[in-house]
PDB file of C-alpha atoms in Angstrom:
ATOM      1  CA  MET G   1       0.000   0.000   0.000  1.00  0.00           C
ATOM      2  CA  LYS G   2       1.250   3.488  -0.854  1.00  0.00           C
ATOM      3  CA  GLN G   3       2.136   5.771   2.008  1.00  0.00           C
ATOM      4  CA  LYS G   4      -0.288   8.643   2.377  1.00  0.00           C
ATOM      5  CA  ASP G   5       0.971  12.044   1.289  1.00  0.00           C
ATOM      6  CA  GLU G   6       0.448  14.677   4.009  1.00  0.00           C
ATOM      7  CA  THR G   7       0.451  17.403   1.364  1.00  0.00           C
ATOM      8  CA  MET G   8      -2.519  15.766  -0.371  1.00  0.00           C
ATOM      9  CA  ARG G   9      -4.293  15.377   2.959  1.00  0.00           C
ATOM     10  CA  ASP G  10      -3.794  19.095   3.625  1.00  0.00           C
ATOM     11  CA  ILE G  11      -5.108  19.956   0.158  1.00  0.00           C
ATOM     12  CA  LEU G  12      -8.212  17.856   0.769  1.00  0.00           C
ATOM     13  CA  LEU G  13      -8.782  19.469   4.174  1.00  0.00           C
ATOM     14  CA  THR G  14      -8.203  22.968   2.773  1.00  0.00           C
ATOM     15  CA  ASN G  15     -10.745  22.360   0.029  1.00  0.00           C
ATOM     16  CA  ALA G  16     -13.192  20.845   2.517  1.00  0.00           C
ATOM     17  CA  ARG G  17     -12.820  23.951   4.668  1.00  0.00           C
ATOM     18  CA  MET G  18     -13.409  26.183   1.651  1.00  0.00           C
ATOM     19  CA  ILE G  19     -16.578  24.263   0.815  1.00  0.00           C
ATOM     20  CA  THR G  20     -17.935  24.399   4.370  1.00  0.00           C
ATOM     21  CA  ASP G  21     -17.124  28.106   4.652  1.00  0.00           C
ATOM     22  CA  THR G  22     -18.720  29.104   1.369  1.00  0.00           C
ATOM     23  CA  ARG G  23     -21.505  26.556   0.885  1.00  0.00           C
ATOM     24  CA  GLY G  24     -22.081  24.971   4.289  1.00  0.00           C
ATOM     25  CA  ILE G  25     -21.701  21.491   5.769  1.00  0.00           C
ATOM     26  CA  ASP G  26     -24.656  20.090   3.823  1.00  0.00           C
ATOM     27  CA  GLU G  27     -22.861  20.759   0.529  1.00  0.00           C
ATOM     28  CA  LEU G  28     -19.732  18.953   1.663  1.00  0.00           C
ATOM     29  CA  SER G  29     -19.342  15.562   0.039  1.00  0.00           C
ATOM     30  CA  ILE G  30     -16.463  13.267  -0.843  1.00  0.00           C
ATOM     31  CA  ARG G  31     -17.306  13.691  -4.538  1.00  0.00           C
ATOM     32  CA  PHE G  32     -17.288  17.508  -4.322  1.00  0.00           C
ATOM     33  CA  ILE G  33     -13.964  17.543  -2.438  1.00  0.00           C
ATOM     34  CA  ALA G  34     -12.447  15.247  -5.052  1.00  0.00           C
ATOM     35  CA  LYS G  35     -13.655  17.499  -7.864  1.00  0.00           C
ATOM     36  CA  LYS G  36     -12.434  20.653  -6.121  1.00  0.00           C
ATOM     37  CA  SER G  37      -9.043  19.008  -5.445  1.00  0.00           C
ATOM     38  CA  GLY G  38      -8.639  17.648  -8.959  1.00  0.00           C
ATOM     39  CA  VAL G  39      -8.372  14.021  -7.819  1.00  0.00           C
ATOM     40  CA  ALA G  40     -10.417  10.858  -8.121  1.00  0.00           C
ATOM     41  CA  VAL G  41     -13.062  10.063  -5.503  1.00  0.00           C
ATOM     42  CA  GLY G  42     -11.013   7.014  -4.498  1.00  0.00           C
ATOM     43  CA  THR G  43      -8.100   9.264  -3.605  1.00  0.00           C
ATOM     44  CA  VAL G  44     -10.223  11.061  -1.016  1.00  0.00           C
ATOM     45  CA  TYR G  45     -11.300   7.687   0.377  1.00  0.00           C
ATOM     46  CA  ASN G  46      -7.618   6.771   0.761  1.00  0.00           C
ATOM     47  CA  TYR G  47      -7.416   9.522   3.378  1.00  0.00           C
ATOM     48  CA  PHE G  48     -10.897   9.572   4.900  1.00  0.00           C
ATOM     49  CA  SER G  49     -13.270   6.613   5.101  1.00  0.00           C
ATOM     50  CA  ASN G  50     -16.379   8.837   5.126  1.00  0.00           C
ATOM     51  CA  LYS G  51     -17.655  12.391   5.525  1.00  0.00           C
ATOM     52  CA  GLU G  52     -17.743  12.139   9.318  1.00  0.00           C
ATOM     53  CA  GLU G  53     -14.072  11.182   9.499  1.00  0.00           C
ATOM     54  CA  LEU G  54     -13.255  14.082   7.195  1.00  0.00           C
ATOM     55  CA  LEU G  55     -15.236  16.473   9.411  1.00  0.00           C
ATOM     56  CA  LEU G  56     -13.392  15.226  12.485  1.00  0.00           C
ATOM     57  CA  ALA G  57     -10.034  15.833  10.816  1.00  0.00           C
ATOM     58  CA  LEU G  58     -11.173  19.223   9.572  1.00  0.00           C
ATOM     59  CA  THR G  59     -12.380  20.248  13.027  1.00  0.00           C
ATOM     60  CA  GLU G  60      -9.167  19.063  14.658  1.00  0.00           C
ATOM     61  CA  LYS G  61      -7.047  21.021  12.192  1.00  0.00           C
ATOM     62  CA  TYR G  62      -9.214  24.109  12.595  1.00  0.00           C
ATOM     63  CA  TRP G  63      -9.004  24.107  16.399  1.00  0.00           C
ATOM     64  CA  LYS G  64      -5.267  23.458  16.481  1.00  0.00           C
ATOM     65  CA  GLU G  65      -4.779  26.468  14.212  1.00  0.00           C
ATOM     66  CA  ILE G  66      -7.184  28.664  16.188  1.00  0.00           C
ATOM     67  CA  LEU G  67      -5.677  27.822  19.583  1.00  0.00           C
ATOM     68  CA  LEU G  68      -2.142  28.355  18.276  1.00  0.00           C
ATOM     69  CA  GLU G  69      -3.153  31.702  16.809  1.00  0.00           C
ATOM     70  CA  MET G  70      -4.964  32.639  20.024  1.00  0.00           C
ATOM     71  CA  GLU G  71      -1.811  32.050  22.072  1.00  0.00           C
ATOM     72  CA  SER G  72       0.112  34.405  19.803  1.00  0.00           C
ATOM     73  CA  VAL G  73      -2.395  37.266  20.109  1.00  0.00           C
ATOM     74  CA  ILE G  74      -2.632  37.285  23.908  1.00  0.00           C
ATOM     75  CA  ILE G  75      -0.614  40.347  24.889  1.00  0.00           C
ATOM     76  CA  LEU G  76      -2.005  41.643  28.173  1.00  0.00           C
ATOM     77  CA  ASP G  77      -0.248  40.777  31.411  1.00  0.00           C
ATOM     78  CA  SER G  78      -3.096  40.182  33.874  1.00  0.00           C
ATOM     79  CA  PHE G  79      -4.792  36.809  33.768  1.00  0.00           C
ATOM     80  CA  TYR G  80      -8.299  38.278  33.908  1.00  0.00           C
ATOM     81  CA  LYS G  81      -7.486  40.651  31.017  1.00  0.00           C
ATOM     82  CA  GLN G  82      -6.078  37.719  29.058  1.00  0.00           C
ATOM     83  CA  LEU G  83      -9.338  35.837  29.643  1.00  0.00           C
ATOM     84  CA  LYS G  84     -11.261  38.652  28.025  1.00  0.00           C
ATOM     85  CA  GLU G  85      -8.835  38.657  25.087  1.00  0.00           C
ATOM     86  CA  MET G  86      -9.102  34.892  24.743  1.00  0.00           C
ATOM     87  CA  TYR G  87     -12.884  34.915  24.937  1.00  0.00           C
ATOM     88  CA  ASP G  88     -13.230  37.685  22.365  1.00  0.00           C
ATOM     89  CA  PHE G  89     -10.831  35.874  20.042  1.00  0.00           C
ATOM     90  CA  LEU G  90     -12.617  32.520  20.352  1.00  0.00           C
ATOM     91  CA  LYS G  91     -16.048  34.103  20.025  1.00  0.00           C
ATOM     92  CA  LYS G  92     -15.001  35.819  16.803  1.00  0.00           C
ATOM     93  CA  SER G  93     -13.373  32.631  15.516  1.00  0.00           C
ATOM     94  CA  MET G  94     -16.525  30.653  16.179  1.00  0.00           C
ATOM     95  CA  GLU G  95     -18.843  33.064  14.414  1.00  0.00           C
ATOM     96  CA  HIS G  96     -18.539  31.114  11.221  1.00  0.00           C
ATOM     97  CA  SER G  97     -16.384  28.036  10.673  1.00  0.00           C
ATOM     98  CA  GLY G  98     -15.848  27.079  14.283  1.00  0.00           C
ATOM     99  CA  ARG G  99     -19.524  26.885  15.176  1.00  0.00           C
ATOM    100  CA  ILE G 100     -20.407  25.008  11.987  1.00  0.00           C
ATOM    101  CA  LEU G 101     -17.652  22.462  12.536  1.00  0.00           C
ATOM    102  CA  MET G 102     -18.486  21.974  16.208  1.00  0.00           C
ATOM    103  CA  GLN G 103     -22.142  21.400  15.346  1.00  0.00           C
ATOM    104  CA  SER G 104     -21.140  18.866  12.712  1.00  0.00           C
ATOM    105  CA  LEU G 105     -19.469  16.748  15.408  1.00  0.00           C
ATOM    106  CA  LYS G 106     -22.845  16.010  16.984  1.00  0.00           C
ATOM    107  CA  ASN G 107     -23.393  13.346  14.336  1.00  0.00           C
ATOM    108  CA  THR G 108     -20.104  11.598  15.030  1.00  0.00           C
ATOM    109  CA  HIS G 109     -21.011  10.521  18.581  1.00  0.00           C
ATOM    110  CA  ILE G 110     -17.997   8.977  20.362  1.00  0.00           C
ATOM    111  CA  ASP G 111     -15.347  10.335  18.008  1.00  0.00           C
ATOM    112  CA  GLY G 112     -16.940  13.778  18.116  1.00  0.00           C
ATOM    113  CA  LYS G 113     -16.977  13.723  21.907  1.00  0.00           C
ATOM    114  CA  ARG G 114     -13.310  12.743  21.954  1.00  0.00           C
ATOM    115  CA  GLN G 115     -12.526  15.576  19.562  1.00  0.00           C
ATOM    116  CA  MET G 116     -14.376  18.074  21.751  1.00  0.00           C
ATOM    117  CA  GLU G 117     -12.599  16.780  24.851  1.00  0.00           C
ATOM    118  CA  SER G 118      -9.245  17.115  23.114  1.00  0.00           C
ATOM    119  CA  MET G 119      -9.995  20.720  22.144  1.00  0.00           C
ATOM    120  CA  GLU G 120     -11.160  21.489  25.684  1.00  0.00           C
ATOM    121  CA  GLN G 121      -7.983  19.964  27.138  1.00  0.00           C
ATOM    122  CA  SER G 122      -5.864  22.120  24.839  1.00  0.00           C
ATOM    123  CA  LEU G 123      -7.790  25.227  25.865  1.00  0.00           C
ATOM    124  CA  GLU G 124      -7.498  24.289  29.530  1.00  0.00           C
ATOM    125  CA  LYS G 125      -3.736  23.857  29.157  1.00  0.00           C
ATOM    126  CA  ILE G 126      -3.443  27.363  27.678  1.00  0.00           C
ATOM    127  CA  ILE G 127      -5.549  28.780  30.515  1.00  0.00           C
ATOM    128  CA  ARG G 128      -3.345  27.018  33.086  1.00  0.00           C
ATOM    129  CA  GLN G 129      -0.197  28.431  31.441  1.00  0.00           C
ATOM    130  CA  GLN G 130      -1.616  31.958  31.453  1.00  0.00           C
ATOM    131  CA  LEU G 131      -2.647  31.529  35.079  1.00  0.00           C
ATOM    132  CA  GLU G 132       0.903  30.473  36.000  1.00  0.00           C
ATOM    133  CA  GLN G 133       2.425  33.523  34.349  1.00  0.00           C
ATOM    134  CA  ASP G 134       0.476  36.165  36.281  1.00  0.00           C
ATOM    135  CA  LYS G 135       2.688  36.995  39.279  1.00  0.00           C
ATOM    136  CA  LYS G 136       0.043  39.317  40.778  1.00  0.00           C
ATOM    137  CA  ILE G 137      -2.248  36.428  41.680  1.00  0.00           C
ATOM    138  CA  ARG G 138      -2.375  35.813  45.417  1.00  0.00           C
ATOM    139  CA  LEU G 139      -0.495  32.653  46.335  1.00  0.00           C
ATOM    140  CA  ASP G 140      -2.493  32.040  49.515  1.00  0.00           C
ATOM    141  CA  ILE G 141      -5.633  31.023  47.625  1.00  0.00           C
ATOM    142  CA  TRP G 142      -4.265  27.705  46.388  1.00  0.00           C
ATOM    143  CA  ASN G 143      -4.613  24.582  48.523  1.00  0.00           C
ATOM    144  CA  ILE G 144      -5.632  20.945  48.213  1.00  0.00           C
ATOM    145  CA  SER G 145      -9.316  21.721  47.768  1.00  0.00           C
ATOM    146  CA  PHE G 146      -8.741  24.780  45.513  1.00  0.00           C
ATOM    147  CA  THR G 147      -5.983  24.007  43.012  1.00  0.00           C
ATOM    148  CA  LYS G 148      -4.798  25.840  39.917  1.00  0.00           C
ATOM    149  CA  GLU G 149      -5.771  22.789  37.874  1.00  0.00           C
ATOM    150  CA  GLN G 150      -9.341  22.819  39.202  1.00  0.00           C
ATOM    151  CA  TYR G 151      -9.567  26.550  38.653  1.00  0.00           C
ATOM    152  CA  ALA G 152      -8.308  26.264  35.059  1.00  0.00           C
ATOM    153  CA  HIS G 153     -10.921  23.565  34.451  1.00  0.00           C
ATOM    154  CA  PHE G 154     -13.611  25.818  35.945  1.00  0.00           C
ATOM    155  CA  ILE G 155     -12.533  28.674  33.644  1.00  0.00           C
ATOM    156  CA  MET G 156     -12.496  26.426  30.578  1.00  0.00           C
ATOM    157  CA  MET G 157     -15.970  25.030  31.326  1.00  0.00           C
ATOM    158  CA  ASN G 158     -17.354  28.552  31.713  1.00  0.00           C
ATOM    159  CA  PHE G 159     -15.661  29.631  28.488  1.00  0.00           C
ATOM    160  CA  ILE G 160     -17.304  26.779  26.618  1.00  0.00           C
ATOM    161  CA  ALA G 161     -20.707  27.530  28.167  1.00  0.00           C
ATOM    162  CA  HIS G 162     -20.431  31.215  27.265  1.00  0.00           C
ATOM    163  CA  LEU G 163     -19.317  30.384  23.722  1.00  0.00           C
ATOM    164  CA  ARG G 164     -22.144  27.893  23.206  1.00  0.00           C
ATOM    165  CA  THR G 165     -24.733  30.429  24.314  1.00  0.00           C
ATOM    166  CA  LYS G 166     -23.068  33.180  22.249  1.00  0.00           C
ATOM    167  CA  ALA G 167     -22.860  35.376  25.339  1.00  0.00           C
ATOM    168  CA  PRO G 168     -22.170  38.918  24.139  1.00  0.00           C
ATOM    169  CA  ASP G 169     -20.426  39.892  27.352  1.00  0.00           C
ATOM    170  CA  ILE G 170     -18.524  38.027  30.063  1.00  0.00           C
ATOM    171  CA  SER G 171     -17.922  40.993  32.395  1.00  0.00           C
ATOM    172  CA  PHE G 172     -19.580  39.310  35.363  1.00  0.00           C
ATOM    173  CA  PHE G 173     -17.488  36.179  34.894  1.00  0.00           C
ATOM    174  CA  ILE G 174     -14.314  38.285  34.620  1.00  0.00           C
ATOM    175  CA  GLU G 175     -15.290  40.124  37.813  1.00  0.00           C
ATOM    176  CA  ILE G 176     -15.613  36.791  39.633  1.00  0.00           C
ATOM    177  CA  VAL G 177     -12.130  35.839  38.447  1.00  0.00           C
ATOM    178  CA  LYS G 178     -10.682  39.178  39.580  1.00  0.00           C
ATOM    179  CA  ARG G 179     -12.264  38.935  43.025  1.00  0.00           C
ATOM    180  CA  THR G 180     -11.143  35.347  43.431  1.00  0.00           C
ATOM    181  CA  LEU G 181      -7.514  35.720  42.371  1.00  0.00           C
ATOM    182  CA  TYR G 182      -6.360  39.215  43.326  1.00  0.00           C
TER     183      TYR G 182
END
């Protein structure tokens, strides 16, 4: 069996993203991706066994890119200010592609849940890193029953809830963080 070409996989995912962005998930098909990529339908099936697997790969790639980009745009020094930056960035990113891709995972059941959990773990890791870097946070708040890890998880869960509900403002949440940490 021939080894899969990562460049071709990226081309297929790029074209799938273009289709979902311009025409929507319902228009995405293996045949359309093949046509758009200038390859045979069988070539697409060499990389993805079905549309759901393709959507999982597309969502994973999208979120890796978004989270990497998010880390590079966080410039403020206070953790609570960074949270606002992060939320605004993710909210904007999810306005189109992100929300569509996340909704498409509902049909993939177990694999979709794993993909969501992986994205949440990556976000939680970033939150934990940002939390560690803020030297103005009181050190006396952390103990066995109130750890940085638990707090980062709490923040991540609230982020996800706010993003899912398309909350226009997270000022109250940010105020809770400020009063808790400083």
